[in-house]
Amino acid sequence: MNIAEIAKLAGVSPSAVSRYLNQGYLSQEKKEAIRKVIEETGYRPLAHAQALRTRKTKTIGVILPKIDSFSISSIMAGIDSVLERRGFQILLADTHNDPSRELDYLDGFDDQRVDGVIFIGTVFTARHIAMLKKSRVPVVVVGQQLAGVSCVYHDDYHAFYDMTRLMTDKGCRRLGYMGALPQDKAVGQERSRGYCDAVRDAGLEDQAGHIAVADFSVFSGREKARELLEAYGPLDALICATDSVAVGALQYLKSQGIRVPEDIRLTGQGGADLCGVTTPTLTTIRYFYEDSGANAAALLLERLENPETPAKEIKLGYTIVENESTQ
Amino acid sequence: MNIAEIAKLAGVSPSAVSRYLNQGYLSQEKKEAIRKVIEETGYRPLAHAQALRTRKTKTIGVILPKIDSFSISSIMAGIDSVLERRGFQILLADTHNDPSRELDYLDGFDDQRVDGVIFIGTVFTARHIAMLKKSRVPVVVVGQQLAGVSCVYHDDYHAFYDMTRLMTDKGCRRLGYMGALPQDKAVGQERSRGYCDAVRDAGLEDQAGHIAVADFSVFSGREKARELLEAYGPLDALICATDSVAVGALQYLKSQGIRVPEDIRLTGQGGADLCGVTTPTLTTIRYFYEDSGANAAALLLERLENPETPAKEIKLGYTIVENESTQ
DNA sequence: TCCTGTTTTGAAATCTATTTCATATCATAG
DNA sequence: CTATGATATGAAATAGATTTCAAAACAGGA
């Protein structure tokens, strides 16, 4: 069942049917005749034929590191809620935490399969930047700030500065930070910079070195907490780059009989349900992941409609949710 | 840059280039010439033109209720890991918990945009069944058992039967169950049937009515736990249909000074990290969501390769993870 | 009635790759 | 040296829509 058959059944030309589908000039009688035939036959134009001719796919590619993570899937929900409303579909590219595949996917999307790309990246190399700039379709990056590239990101620096400051204001004097690999600029560098600046500004320069590097797992949080405490003696505040790392640290602290928050205050980042169910409940920096996804989608659609608009950066705020772990 | 230009540059016909791309008959010299031109120009065939001609898109549509949920995103990860290996892409359709959109998406996918569909459904009506059967592309359903339709699901009945039985074996005599709406056959009906049969088989018929209906939120778990306990007096075991509901119940129990597991044993289902961080840690029925996604994808690919194979049902097992809440 | 301008209409060209078909080339067997 | 079969090749048809173009139909004004 194609447009020619519909045309024949309705007694019109294929052009007329196409006009019907795309609201061009058409008399009422023909409109009605075509409508009837389409309804009877259940005809649907082939998406690929349309895409081939119009060079529009109404599809957005999303490149992400791992779909089964709280933050990523929340961002996705935000992206989808905006795109869906505008009739766009999402083509998913999950790198399963293999950054080398990010560029493969970005390259793969360059065959006009998608109208644009949302890139939830982790590690950004020079090649990333180069490919982002030469991409034929517009790209919006989520979670990382990149000069000259449209992006939506969180204010990692100030979030961790504020949280650290909150701890020193409460009188903490021996602090530690558990972060991520520095290749990840947002999570690895900005957050620890926030921590370091805050302890310095509080006159505690000597605490700026109390840093351990974990990955995003509970397990590594437990391990690294041990290393950090063994290396730098008892602390009275531990700032973690993510909730899962903080949960790992909490498990270690409990196992050692170190009380939270009496002996040591503990903080995370994320704001998932997790924070509300630990004992003690976990103080955390809440990011608005759905928001960031929605913003990224809106930004991308804006660029699609008006390709001339220059790159735009959107920095999103955060909220510190104080729970029992820092009372 | 299209196949004709590449052909001209390489001094061959478009057919030769197409044969190069699809490994047809081709002499070594031409192969080499074409390879060189493609490398220099960075040419990539247009996916849509190929799809139009071949009627194959190498794309699978996935319809799901809500991407930012632990179980769903885990299933997605499993689906993707299999599809990606076989060069397939995923087109996402998130209904945002609006079952009426499920059929719209299923219908929308019928325009040959995808080669097949994976359907992570919730409520299945007669119209669902009808549309699944008349779909032009193969469909695999995840999470629900449907006669005559290819599906991958968990053994909800026995999982909850076993868990309930475990509690009665520990000596519990006053039990309660917190489930979901019966429209959801797997979660709503099968699980509660498992509970009911188990208490009956343990000679505790009178406990079969101690049932509350929650949705999937922590909040509703808290509310419904209150209602259940107020209605049916003190209990010594509470079986919950999901971990989040169990966490809500736990919060309520704590607030009332009811001790877990001393006064009441508590169980959930899911097996997310959540279970390991509550106090007490939560006994749960672990499902293997990634597995179910991977199985569904494999099943779908199998049907794509061999369209004649009859519908197949895959029932997956579960593991009871005993934690502190039932010690 | 003729002219002008607007609205309708369909034939044909177009988008880009694949596939069929007919033919050409080549090696090997007889 | 011809017959046979395998291998190689390109012209043309094809997939199903949109868009351009030229022309037809029609209304209103002079």
Coordinates of C-alpha atoms (C1' of nucleotides) in Angstrom, one line a residue, chain A residues 19 23-31, chain C residues 4-10, chain D residues 21-28:
Chain A
R19 CA -0.4 17.5 -0.4
Q23 CA -1.3 20.4 4.0
G24 CA -0.8 21.9 0.6
Y25 CA -3.3 23.4 -1.8
L26 CA -6.2 21.0 -2.0
S27 CA -9.9 21.3 -2.7
Q28 CA -12.4 20.2 0.0
E29 CA -13.8 17.3 -2.1
K30 CA -10.4 15.8 -2.8
K31 CA -9.4 16.2 0.8
Chain C
dT4 C1' -5.3 39.2 -14.2
dG5 C1' -4.4 36.8 -10.4
dT6 C1' -5.3 33.1 -7.3
dT7 C1' -6.2 28.5 -6.4
dT8 C1' -5.9 23.5 -8.0
dT9 C1' -4.0 19.8 -10.4
dG10 C1' -1.0 16.1 -12.2
Chain D
dC21 C1' 6.8 23.1 -13.1
dA22 C1' 3.6 24.0 -16.4
dA23 C1' -1.0 24.2 -17.1
dA24 C1' -5.9 24.2 -16.0
dA25 C1' -9.8 26.1 -13.6
dC26 C1' -12.0 29.7 -11.7
dA27 C1' -13.2 34.2 -9.7
dG28 C1' -13.4 39.1 -10.1

